[in-house]
mmCIF file of C-alpha atoms and ligand atoms in Angstrom:
data_model
loop_
_atom_site.group_PDB
_atom_site.id
_atom_site.type_symbol
_atom_site.label_atom_id
_atom_site.label_comp_id
_atom_site.label_asym_id
_atom_site.label_seq_id
_atom_site.Cartn_x
_atom_site.Cartn_y
_atom_site.Cartn_z
ATOM 1 C CA MET A 1 133.755 134.268 90.466
ATOM 2 C CA PHE A 2 130.929 136.123 92.207
ATOM 3 C CA ASP A 3 129.319 136.800 88.797
ATOM 4 C CA VAL A 4 129.464 133.105 87.904
ATOM 5 C CA ILE A 5 127.697 132.155 91.146
ATOM 6 C CA ILE A 6 124.985 134.790 90.612
ATOM 7 C CA TYR A 7 124.439 133.637 86.998
ATOM 8 C CA ALA A 8 124.310 129.984 88.100
ATOM 9 C CA ILE A 9 121.656 130.810 90.732
ATOM 10 C CA LEU A 10 119.680 132.850 88.206
ATOM 11 C CA ILE A 11 119.761 130.048 85.619
ATOM 12 C CA TYR A 12 118.701 127.522 88.287
ATOM 13 C CA VAL A 13 115.777 129.681 89.446
ATOM 14 C CA LEU A 14 114.727 130.515 85.875
ATOM 15 C CA THR A 15 114.801 126.840 84.851
ATOM 16 C CA TYR A 16 112.578 125.992 87.810
ATOM 17 C CA VAL A 17 110.178 128.828 87.066
ATOM 18 C CA ILE A 18 109.884 128.046 83.352
ATOM 19 C CA LEU A 19 109.477 124.304 83.839
ATOM 20 C CA PHE A 20 106.836 124.720 86.570
ATOM 21 C CA VAL A 21 104.687 126.554 84.055
ATOM 22 C CA PHE A 22 104.515 123.471 81.836
ATOM 23 C CA PHE A 23 104.486 120.450 84.155
ATOM 24 C CA ASP A 24 101.891 119.009 86.524
ATOM 25 C CA GLY A 25 104.478 117.849 89.021
ATOM 26 C CA ASP A 26 107.601 119.110 90.768
ATOM 27 C CA LEU A 27 110.788 118.638 88.792
ATOM 28 C CA GLU A 28 111.974 115.538 90.662
ATOM 29 C CA THR A 29 108.678 113.722 90.087
ATOM 30 C CA VAL A 30 108.477 114.739 86.428
ATOM 31 C CA PHE A 31 112.118 113.680 85.948
ATOM 32 C CA TYR A 32 111.442 110.243 87.469
ATOM 33 C CA GLU A 33 108.312 109.846 85.362
ATOM 34 C CA LYS A 34 110.368 110.366 82.188
ATOM 35 C CA PHE A 35 113.685 108.778 83.132
ATOM 36 C CA GLY A 36 113.196 106.835 86.372
ATOM 37 C CA LYS A 37 111.838 103.391 87.145
ATOM 38 C CA PRO A 38 108.463 102.623 85.553
ATOM 39 C CA ILE A 39 105.577 101.468 87.760
ATOM 40 C CA GLY A 40 106.229 97.963 86.383
ATOM 41 C CA HIS A 41 109.308 97.903 88.642
ATOM 42 C CA LEU A 42 106.846 97.089 91.454
ATOM 43 C CA ARG A 43 105.396 94.001 89.696
ATOM 44 C CA GLY A 44 104.813 91.186 92.210
ATOM 45 C CA LYS A 45 104.985 93.495 95.226
ATOM 46 C CA VAL A 46 102.069 93.812 97.654
ATOM 47 C CA VAL A 47 100.739 97.322 98.328
ATOM 48 C CA PHE A 48 98.310 98.060 101.184
ATOM 49 C CA VAL A 49 96.100 100.962 99.994
ATOM 50 C CA THR A 50 93.808 102.848 102.379
ATOM 51 C CA GLY A 51 90.894 104.907 101.029
ATOM 52 C CA ALA A 52 90.818 102.616 97.994
ATOM 53 C CA SER A 53 87.066 102.855 97.373
ATOM 54 C CA SER A 54 87.195 106.092 95.362
ATOM 55 C CA GLY A 55 89.266 108.949 93.984
ATOM 56 C CA ILE A 56 93.045 108.984 94.302
ATOM 57 C CA GLY A 57 93.170 105.647 96.182
ATOM 58 C CA GLU A 58 91.050 103.928 93.541
ATOM 59 C CA TYR A 59 93.117 105.233 90.632
ATOM 60 C CA THR A 60 96.432 104.515 92.354
ATOM 61 C CA ALA A 61 95.248 100.933 92.855
ATOM 62 C CA VAL A 62 94.293 100.690 89.165
ATOM 63 C CA ALA A 63 97.614 102.261 88.063
ATOM 64 C CA LEU A 64 99.472 99.620 90.113
ATOM 65 C CA ALA A 65 97.226 96.748 88.992
ATOM 66 C CA LYS A 66 98.013 97.514 85.324
ATOM 67 C CA TYR A 67 101.577 96.375 86.101
ATOM 68 C CA GLY A 68 100.691 93.273 88.101
ATOM 69 C CA VAL A 69 101.114 94.779 91.581
ATOM 70 C CA LYS A 70 99.139 92.812 94.203
ATOM 71 C CA LEU A 71 96.790 94.890 96.310
ATOM 72 C CA VAL A 72 95.092 95.170 99.664
ATOM 73 C CA LEU A 73 92.121 97.538 99.260
ATOM 74 C CA THR A 74 90.648 99.091 102.401
ATOM 75 C CA ALA A 75 87.926 101.691 103.103
ATOM 76 C CA ARG A 76 84.492 101.597 104.748
ATOM 77 C CA ARG A 77 82.265 100.864 101.711
ATOM 78 C CA LYS A 78 82.595 97.154 100.885
ATOM 79 C CA GLU A 79 80.564 97.301 97.666
ATOM 80 C CA GLU A 80 82.746 100.143 96.304
ATOM 81 C CA LEU A 81 85.876 98.194 97.224
ATOM 82 C CA GLU A 82 84.508 95.165 95.328
ATOM 83 C CA ARG A 83 83.883 97.435 92.318
ATOM 84 C CA VAL A 84 87.485 98.719 92.475
ATOM 85 C CA LYS A 85 88.761 95.147 92.869
ATOM 86 C CA LYS A 86 86.956 94.162 89.654
ATOM 87 C CA GLN A 87 88.378 97.208 87.893
ATOM 88 C CA CYS A 88 91.906 96.332 89.080
ATOM 89 C CA ILE A 89 91.648 92.736 87.860
ATOM 90 C CA GLU A 90 90.377 93.924 84.462
ATOM 91 C CA ALA A 91 93.124 96.578 84.207
ATOM 92 C CA SER A 92 95.781 93.965 85.008
ATOM 93 C CA LYS A 93 94.954 92.063 81.794
ATOM 94 C CA ASN A 94 95.301 88.593 83.373
ATOM 95 C CA GLN A 95 98.324 89.479 85.525
ATOM 96 C CA LEU A 96 96.156 89.457 88.672
ATOM 97 C CA SER A 97 93.618 86.854 89.803
ATOM 98 C CA GLN A 98 90.867 87.148 92.448
ATOM 99 C CA ASN A 99 93.343 86.055 95.106
ATOM 100 C CA ASP A 100 95.781 88.859 94.247
ATOM 101 C CA VAL A 101 93.425 91.671 95.288
ATOM 102 C CA LEU A 102 92.269 91.480 98.897
ATOM 103 C CA VAL A 103 89.333 93.607 100.055
ATOM 104 C CA ILE A 104 89.297 94.576 103.745
ATOM 105 C CA PRO A 105 86.425 96.838 104.780
ATOM 106 C CA MET A 106 87.350 98.943 107.808
ATOM 107 C CA ASP A 107 86.753 102.305 109.375
ATOM 108 C CA ILE A 108 90.329 103.527 109.636
ATOM 109 C CA THR A 109 89.520 105.683 112.668
ATOM 110 C CA ASP A 110 88.922 102.474 114.644
ATOM 111 C CA LEU A 111 92.569 101.957 115.553
ATOM 112 C CA SER A 112 91.805 98.623 117.223
ATOM 113 C CA LEU A 113 91.257 97.109 113.747
ATOM 114 C CA HIS A 114 94.641 98.109 112.312
ATOM 115 C CA ARG A 115 96.874 95.321 113.612
ATOM 116 C CA LYS A 116 94.287 92.610 112.988
ATOM 117 C CA ASN A 117 93.804 93.718 109.375
ATOM 118 C CA TRP A 118 97.511 94.271 108.690
ATOM 119 C CA ASP A 119 98.274 90.765 110.008
ATOM 120 C CA TYR A 120 95.412 89.366 107.919
ATOM 121 C CA ALA A 121 96.964 90.911 104.773
ATOM 122 C CA VAL A 122 100.412 89.535 105.677
ATOM 123 C CA ARG A 123 98.936 86.057 106.234
ATOM 124 C CA HIS A 124 97.019 86.224 102.945
ATOM 125 C CA PHE A 125 100.003 87.267 100.769
ATOM 126 C CA GLY A 126 102.871 86.038 102.924
ATOM 127 C CA LYS A 127 104.141 89.650 103.025
ATOM 128 C CA VAL A 128 103.273 93.319 102.513
ATOM 129 C CA ASP A 129 105.897 95.489 100.789
ATOM 130 C CA ILE A 130 104.372 98.978 100.798
ATOM 131 C CA LEU A 131 101.833 100.872 102.909
ATOM 132 C CA PHE A 132 100.075 103.603 100.919
ATOM 133 C CA ASN A 133 98.134 105.794 103.394
ATOM 134 C CA ASN A 134 95.558 107.678 101.374
ATOM 135 C CA ALA A 135 92.219 107.736 103.272
ATOM 136 C CA GLY A 136 91.268 111.245 104.329
ATOM 137 C CA ARG A 137 88.754 114.066 104.141
ATOM 138 C CA SER A 138 89.127 117.788 103.570
ATOM 139 C CA GLN A 139 87.267 120.751 105.032
ATOM 140 C CA ARG A 140 85.664 124.020 104.047
ATOM 141 C CA ALA A 141 85.212 126.340 107.032
ATOM 142 C CA LEU A 142 86.194 129.678 108.448
ATOM 143 C CA PHE A 143 88.834 129.330 111.202
ATOM 144 C CA GLU A 144 86.994 131.097 114.042
ATOM 145 C CA THR A 145 83.727 129.204 113.495
ATOM 146 C CA ILE A 146 85.103 125.648 113.752
ATOM 147 C CA ASP A 147 83.885 123.387 116.592
ATOM 148 C CA MET A 148 86.769 121.693 118.430
ATOM 149 C CA GLY A 149 84.877 118.422 117.856
ATOM 150 C CA VAL A 150 85.598 118.810 114.134
ATOM 151 C CA ASP A 151 89.298 119.373 114.842
ATOM 152 C CA ARG A 152 89.400 116.189 116.926
ATOM 153 C CA GLN A 153 87.566 114.059 114.323
ATOM 154 C CA MET A 154 89.773 115.338 111.520
ATOM 155 C CA PHE A 155 92.983 114.640 113.421
ATOM 156 C CA GLU A 156 91.685 111.130 114.212
ATOM 157 C CA LEU A 157 91.129 110.446 110.498
ATOM 158 C CA ASN A 158 93.846 112.376 108.654
ATOM 159 C CA THR A 159 96.660 112.125 111.202
ATOM 160 C CA PHE A 160 96.308 109.614 114.048
ATOM 161 C CA SER A 161 94.919 106.754 111.947
ATOM 162 C CA VAL A 162 97.764 107.297 109.464
ATOM 163 C CA ILE A 163 100.383 107.308 112.201
ATOM 164 C CA ASN A 164 98.988 104.265 114.026
ATOM 165 C CA LEU A 165 98.899 102.183 110.837
ATOM 166 C CA THR A 166 102.355 103.443 109.865
ATOM 167 C CA ARG A 167 103.760 102.345 113.244
ATOM 168 C CA ILE A 168 102.350 98.850 112.751
ATOM 169 C CA ALA A 169 103.815 98.761 109.233
ATOM 170 C CA VAL A 170 107.232 100.057 110.369
ATOM 171 C CA ASN A 171 107.432 97.447 113.138
ATOM 172 C CA TYR A 172 106.587 94.781 110.575
ATOM 173 C CA PHE A 173 109.151 96.163 108.085
ATOM 174 C CA ASN A 174 111.775 96.216 110.870
ATOM 175 C CA SER A 175 111.114 92.523 111.447
ATOM 176 C CA VAL A 176 111.462 91.585 107.761
ATOM 177 C CA GLY A 177 114.462 93.798 106.983
ATOM 178 C CA GLY A 178 112.858 96.710 105.119
ATOM 179 C CA GLY A 179 109.872 98.199 103.377
ATOM 180 C CA GLN A 180 108.192 101.327 102.213
ATOM 181 C CA VAL A 181 105.599 103.716 103.660
ATOM 182 C CA ALA A 182 103.890 106.557 101.810
ATOM 183 C CA VAL A 183 101.208 109.039 102.740
ATOM 184 C CA VAL A 184 98.942 111.222 100.633
ATOM 185 C CA SER A 185 99.178 114.690 102.126
ATOM 186 C CA SER A 186 98.275 117.791 100.092
ATOM 187 C CA LEU A 187 99.740 121.076 98.896
ATOM 188 C CA ALA A 188 97.679 122.343 101.852
ATOM 189 C CA GLY A 189 100.120 120.340 104.002
ATOM 190 C CA VAL A 190 102.966 122.402 102.576
ATOM 191 C CA ILE A 191 101.492 125.927 102.715
ATOM 192 C CA GLY A 192 98.581 127.490 104.578
ATOM 193 C CA VAL A 193 95.513 127.463 102.349
ATOM 194 C CA PRO A 194 92.569 129.589 103.503
ATOM 195 C CA PHE A 195 89.223 128.152 104.698
ATOM 196 C CA SER A 196 90.453 124.668 105.603
ATOM 197 C CA SER A 197 92.639 125.340 108.622
ATOM 198 C CA THR A 198 92.013 122.028 110.426
ATOM 199 C CA TYR A 199 92.683 120.125 107.219
ATOM 200 C CA ASP A 200 95.901 122.093 106.633
ATOM 201 C CA ALA A 201 96.959 121.332 110.223
ATOM 202 C CA THR A 202 96.255 117.583 109.977
ATOM 203 C CA LYS A 203 98.386 117.370 106.839
ATOM 204 C CA HIS A 204 101.185 119.566 108.247
ATOM 205 C CA ALA A 205 101.240 117.217 111.255
ATOM 206 C CA VAL A 206 101.661 114.220 108.964
ATOM 207 C CA HIS A 207 104.681 115.934 107.366
ATOM 208 C CA GLY A 208 106.195 116.349 110.825
ATOM 209 C CA TYR A 209 105.763 112.669 111.695
ATOM 210 C CA TYR A 210 106.924 111.392 108.317
ATOM 211 C CA ASN A 211 109.949 113.704 108.048
ATOM 212 C CA ALA A 212 111.061 112.647 111.540
ATOM 213 C CA LEU A 213 110.521 108.971 110.675
ATOM 214 C CA ARG A 214 112.637 109.382 107.536
ATOM 215 C CA ALA A 215 115.389 111.045 109.560
ATOM 216 C CA GLU A 216 115.364 108.124 112.045
ATOM 217 C CA LYS A 217 115.428 105.418 109.402
ATOM 218 C CA ILE A 218 117.640 106.926 106.737
ATOM 219 C CA GLY A 219 119.988 104.258 105.382
ATOM 220 C CA ARG A 220 118.160 101.544 107.353
ATOM 221 C CA GLY A 221 115.999 99.986 104.641
ATOM 222 C CA LEU A 222 112.798 101.984 105.131
ATOM 223 C CA SER A 223 111.712 104.352 102.386
ATOM 224 C CA VAL A 224 109.377 107.189 103.412
ATOM 225 C CA SER A 225 107.378 109.176 100.832
ATOM 226 C CA ILE A 226 104.948 112.085 101.075
ATOM 227 C CA VAL A 227 102.663 112.803 98.111
ATOM 228 C CA CYS A 228 101.153 116.295 97.944
ATOM 229 C CA PRO A 229 98.420 116.640 95.327
ATOM 230 C CA GLY A 230 96.715 119.913 94.499
ATOM 231 C CA PRO A 231 93.010 120.067 93.531
ATOM 232 C CA THR A 232 91.998 116.743 91.965
ATOM 233 C CA SER A 233 88.621 115.606 90.588
ATOM 234 C CA THR A 234 87.236 113.219 93.223
ATOM 235 C CA ASN A 235 84.378 113.036 95.768
ATOM 236 C CA PHE A 236 86.594 115.033 98.060
ATOM 237 C CA LEU A 237 84.667 118.302 98.057
ATOM 238 C CA SER A 238 81.256 116.848 98.852
ATOM 239 C CA GLU A 239 82.755 114.633 101.591
ATOM 240 C CA SER A 240 84.579 117.565 103.206
ATOM 241 C CA PHE A 241 84.059 118.452 106.855
ATOM 242 C CA THR A 242 82.706 121.935 107.619
ATOM 243 C CA ASN A 243 82.804 123.826 110.917
ATOM 244 C CA THR A 244 80.088 121.654 112.477
ATOM 245 C CA VAL A 245 80.338 118.083 113.795
ATOM 246 C CA GLY A 246 78.434 115.597 111.632
ATOM 247 C CA GLN A 247 77.991 117.994 108.703
ATOM 248 C CA LYS A 248 79.358 117.359 105.193
ATOM 249 C CA TYR A 249 80.127 120.221 102.812
ATOM 250 C CA GLY A 250 78.059 118.501 100.125
ATOM 251 C CA LYS A 251 79.060 120.633 97.105
ATOM 252 C CA SER A 252 80.177 118.654 94.077
ATOM 253 C CA VAL A 253 83.196 119.310 91.932
ATOM 254 C CA GLN A 254 82.060 121.226 88.827
ATOM 255 C CA SER A 255 82.930 120.018 85.330
ATOM 256 C CA THR A 256 84.371 123.484 84.647
ATOM 257 C CA ASP A 257 86.823 123.299 87.589
ATOM 258 C CA ARG A 258 90.504 123.207 86.735
ATOM 259 C CA ARG A 259 91.509 120.036 88.560
ATOM 260 C CA LEU A 260 93.915 117.216 87.943
ATOM 261 C CA THR A 261 92.109 113.991 86.998
ATOM 262 C CA ALA A 262 92.147 111.261 89.642
ATOM 263 C CA GLU A 263 93.564 108.940 86.986
ATOM 264 C CA ARG A 264 96.582 111.185 86.376
ATOM 265 C CA CYS A 265 97.097 111.629 90.111
ATOM 266 C CA GLY A 266 96.926 107.839 90.627
ATOM 267 C CA HIS A 267 99.530 107.288 87.908
ATOM 268 C CA MET A 268 101.858 109.857 89.503
ATOM 269 C CA CYS A 269 101.404 108.142 92.897
ATOM 270 C CA GLY A 270 102.564 104.922 91.209
ATOM 271 C CA ILE A 271 105.675 106.761 89.963
ATOM 272 C CA VAL A 272 106.348 108.046 93.493
ATOM 273 C CA LEU A 273 106.171 104.495 94.891
ATOM 274 C CA ALA A 274 108.297 102.947 92.135
ATOM 275 C CA ASN A 275 111.018 105.570 92.566
ATOM 276 C CA LYS A 276 110.739 106.021 96.350
ATOM 277 C CA ILE A 277 110.478 109.785 95.908
ATOM 278 C CA ARG A 278 110.927 111.629 99.197
ATOM 279 C CA GLU A 279 108.279 114.326 98.645
ATOM 280 C CA SER A 280 106.239 114.858 95.522
ATOM 281 C CA TRP A 281 104.020 117.795 94.537
ATOM 282 C CA ILE A 282 101.396 117.065 91.887
ATOM 283 C CA ALA A 283 98.993 119.699 90.506
ATOM 284 C CA LEU A 284 97.971 121.505 87.363
ATOM 285 C CA PRO A 285 100.101 124.517 86.453
ATOM 286 C CA PRO A 286 100.629 127.106 87.862
ATOM 287 C CA LEU A 287 99.976 125.662 91.345
ATOM 288 C CA ILE A 288 103.392 124.042 91.776
ATOM 289 C CA PHE A 289 104.995 127.315 90.766
ATOM 290 C CA PHE A 290 102.765 129.142 93.240
ATOM 291 C CA THR A 291 103.545 126.677 96.059
ATOM 292 C CA TYR A 292 107.264 126.882 95.352
ATOM 293 C CA PHE A 293 107.195 130.639 95.787
ATOM 294 C CA ALA A 294 104.965 130.397 98.849
ATOM 295 C CA VAL A 295 107.564 128.137 100.503
ATOM 296 C CA TYR A 296 110.746 129.831 99.360
ATOM 297 C CA CYS A 297 109.499 133.441 99.104
ATOM 298 C CA PRO A 298 106.855 133.758 101.856
ATOM 299 C CA VAL A 299 106.845 137.508 101.326
ATOM 300 C CA PHE A 300 105.628 136.839 97.782
ATOM 301 C CA TYR A 301 102.848 134.529 99.068
ATOM 302 C CA ASN A 302 101.696 137.193 101.541
ATOM 303 C CA PHE A 303 101.684 139.730 98.733
ATOM 304 C CA ILE A 304 99.500 137.430 96.560
ATOM 305 C CA LEU A 305 97.160 136.746 99.496
ATOM 306 C CA LYS A 306 96.777 140.479 100.086
ATOM 307 C CA THR A 307 96.369 141.364 96.427
ATOM 308 C CA VAL A 308 94.084 138.528 95.356
ATOM 309 C CA GLY A 309 92.300 138.212 98.691
ATOM 310 C CA PRO A 310 91.457 134.933 100.451
ATOM 311 C CA GLU A 311 87.875 134.888 99.126
ATOM 312 C CA ARG A 312 89.028 134.896 95.521
ATOM 313 C CA LEU A 313 91.606 132.219 96.282
ATOM 314 C CA PHE A 314 88.789 130.146 97.779
ATOM 315 C CA LYS A 315 86.698 130.510 94.630
ATOM 316 C CA ALA A 316 89.665 129.684 92.406
ATOM 317 C CA ARG A 317 90.345 126.549 94.467
ATOM 318 C CA ASP A 318 86.831 125.117 94.287
ATOM 319 C CA SER A 319 84.629 126.710 91.641
ATOM 320 C CA GLN A 320 83.755 130.152 90.372
ATOM 321 C CA GLU A 321 80.114 129.788 91.360
ATOM 322 C CA LEU A 322 80.679 129.219 95.065
ATOM 323 C CA THR A 323 80.481 132.104 97.480
ATOM 324 C CA LEU A 324 81.575 132.194 101.085
ATOM 325 C CA GLU A 325 77.968 132.720 102.145
ATOM 326 C CA GLU A 326 77.090 129.403 100.509
ATOM 327 C CA ALA A 327 80.080 127.786 102.133
ATOM 328 C CA TYR A 328 78.993 128.263 105.721
ATOM 329 C CA PRO A 329 75.354 127.304 105.927
ATOM 330 C CA SER A 330 75.207 126.873 109.674
ATOM 331 C CA LYS A 331 77.475 129.622 110.954
ATOM 332 C CA ARG A 332 77.954 132.991 109.302
ATOM 333 C CA ARG A 333 80.797 135.385 109.848
HETATM 334 N N1 NAP B 401 90.926 115.562 95.775
HETATM 335 C C1 NAP B 401 91.746 116.540 96.085
HETATM 336 O O1 NAP B 401 91.604 117.662 95.583
HETATM 337 C C2 NAP B 401 92.900 116.268 97.033
HETATM 338 C C3 NAP B 401 93.930 117.197 97.086
HETATM 339 C C4 NAP B 401 94.974 116.986 97.961
HETATM 340 C C5 NAP B 401 95.014 115.854 98.756
HETATM 341 N N2 NAP B 401 94.009 114.945 98.692
HETATM 342 C C6 NAP B 401 94.096 113.771 99.576
HETATM 343 O O2 NAP B 401 93.831 112.612 98.846
HETATM 344 C C7 NAP B 401 93.339 111.594 99.711
HETATM 345 C C8 NAP B 401 92.179 110.901 99.026
HETATM 346 O O3 NAP B 401 91.142 111.813 98.790
HETATM 347 P P1 NAP B 401 90.275 111.826 97.445
HETATM 348 O O4 NAP B 401 90.421 113.147 96.843
HETATM 349 O O5 NAP B 401 90.558 110.624 96.634
HETATM 350 O O6 NAP B 401 88.802 111.788 98.082
HETATM 351 P P2 NAP B 401 87.655 110.675 98.033
HETATM 352 O O7 NAP B 401 87.340 110.307 96.626
HETATM 353 O O8 NAP B 401 86.575 111.213 98.896
HETATM 354 O O9 NAP B 401 88.348 109.420 98.725
HETATM 355 C C9 NAP B 401 88.550 109.361 100.109
HETATM 356 C C10 NAP B 401 88.788 107.923 100.497
HETATM 357 O O10 NAP B 401 89.004 107.863 101.913
HETATM 358 C C11 NAP B 401 88.141 106.856 102.463
HETATM 359 N N3 NAP B 401 87.754 107.195 103.822
HETATM 360 C C12 NAP B 401 87.192 108.337 104.275
HETATM 361 N N4 NAP B 401 86.918 108.232 105.586
HETATM 362 C C13 NAP B 401 87.310 106.978 105.965
HETATM 363 C C14 NAP B 401 87.263 106.251 107.186
HETATM 364 N N5 NAP B 401 86.778 106.792 108.310
HETATM 365 N N6 NAP B 401 87.755 104.995 107.193
HETATM 366 C C15 NAP B 401 88.243 104.428 106.076
HETATM 367 N N7 NAP B 401 88.320 105.062 104.893
HETATM 368 C C16 NAP B 401 87.844 106.318 104.844
HETATM 369 C C17 NAP B 401 86.926 106.835 101.531
HETATM 370 O O11 NAP B 401 86.303 105.548 101.563
HETATM 371 P P3 NAP B 401 84.938 105.184 102.313
HETATM 372 O O12 NAP B 401 84.020 106.367 102.212
HETATM 373 O O13 NAP B 401 84.437 103.980 101.555
HETATM 374 O O14 NAP B 401 85.338 104.851 103.694
HETATM 375 C C18 NAP B 401 87.593 107.030 100.181
HETATM 376 O O15 NAP B 401 88.050 105.808 99.670
HETATM 377 C C19 NAP B 401 92.986 112.299 101.027
HETATM 378 O O16 NAP B 401 93.940 111.977 102.010
HETATM 379 C C20 NAP B 401 93.072 113.761 100.689
HETATM 380 O O17 NAP B 401 93.475 114.538 101.790
HETATM 381 C C21 NAP B 401 92.946 115.129 97.845
#
């Protein structure tokens, strides 16, 4: 009997390990992509997308529009939102008209705008079915050099704005008998990734809020999803915070970087929404494998960190050409 249990565990672990080497998502997500509900299951629903003017938000909006999902697109840059709106209408191949994609420019860190804009979307469509919290910015900085002002600004954007909008959405969903909230976190919200400690913390905090919300609402008509992408080709790197208030990292993603395309990530986000997946990890191999071991075998992760060294991990994450000296223009170690 003992042998059978050991063999069963070994087969389970081996299956996970082997499959992680081939897929760009965790097994649940990949399973739902192949055998679950297609994105078209959401046709006719209204999805409120934050950070829709570029990157993962833009491509999630397009992935949804292809199947006739109605959209609220928000971010700060109105002209970029209008561009994405046009792209969504084209991608929908006549399923969506001008009225089915609503552009709402807003700075998400101005919490006083959230209720007004949520209510505006509800009035426009008569309902909102899903909140997809995606707006956010990363960071490249050495822990001990970071100004507390940066920590505060990053928590305002990546955590508090998400939570405030989610509370408004949950209250609305309570009043209409159900709904769905999702947030784009990161693999850096699952494990500690070097040289972006504030970013890691803002995303870990979101996991705390969302996991608690799910526990409160389980079986009560609210679905709660967390999407955790790994490195993806977007404007993310250049827009990243550093250690200094008001400074942007400014380095662009290199064409040689091994990153998931924003299009693929957007499609997978659509799968997460259609199938109400609890937590989804999306990244090129072998990052899911690596994250899995970091979570379930922390000793292994420490060993890798020690052997490879944080500097080399940093270079592997962004680009081979970058050095730490380049990364911290204003404050050196
Ligand atoms: N790319 C990656 O490697 C990666 C990996 C893991 C997780 N993520 C997560 O994915 C999400 C999207 O990032 P991305 O990679 O798609 O980067 P991106 O292309 O830079 O997109 C970020 C989006 O957030 C919006 N945004 C930023 N600050 C805002 C503010 N104050 N108010 C309103 N909107 C704001 C931007 O729009 P405006 O500038 O027009 O306001 C933009 O639409 C983030 O939450 C990020 O943490 C990205």
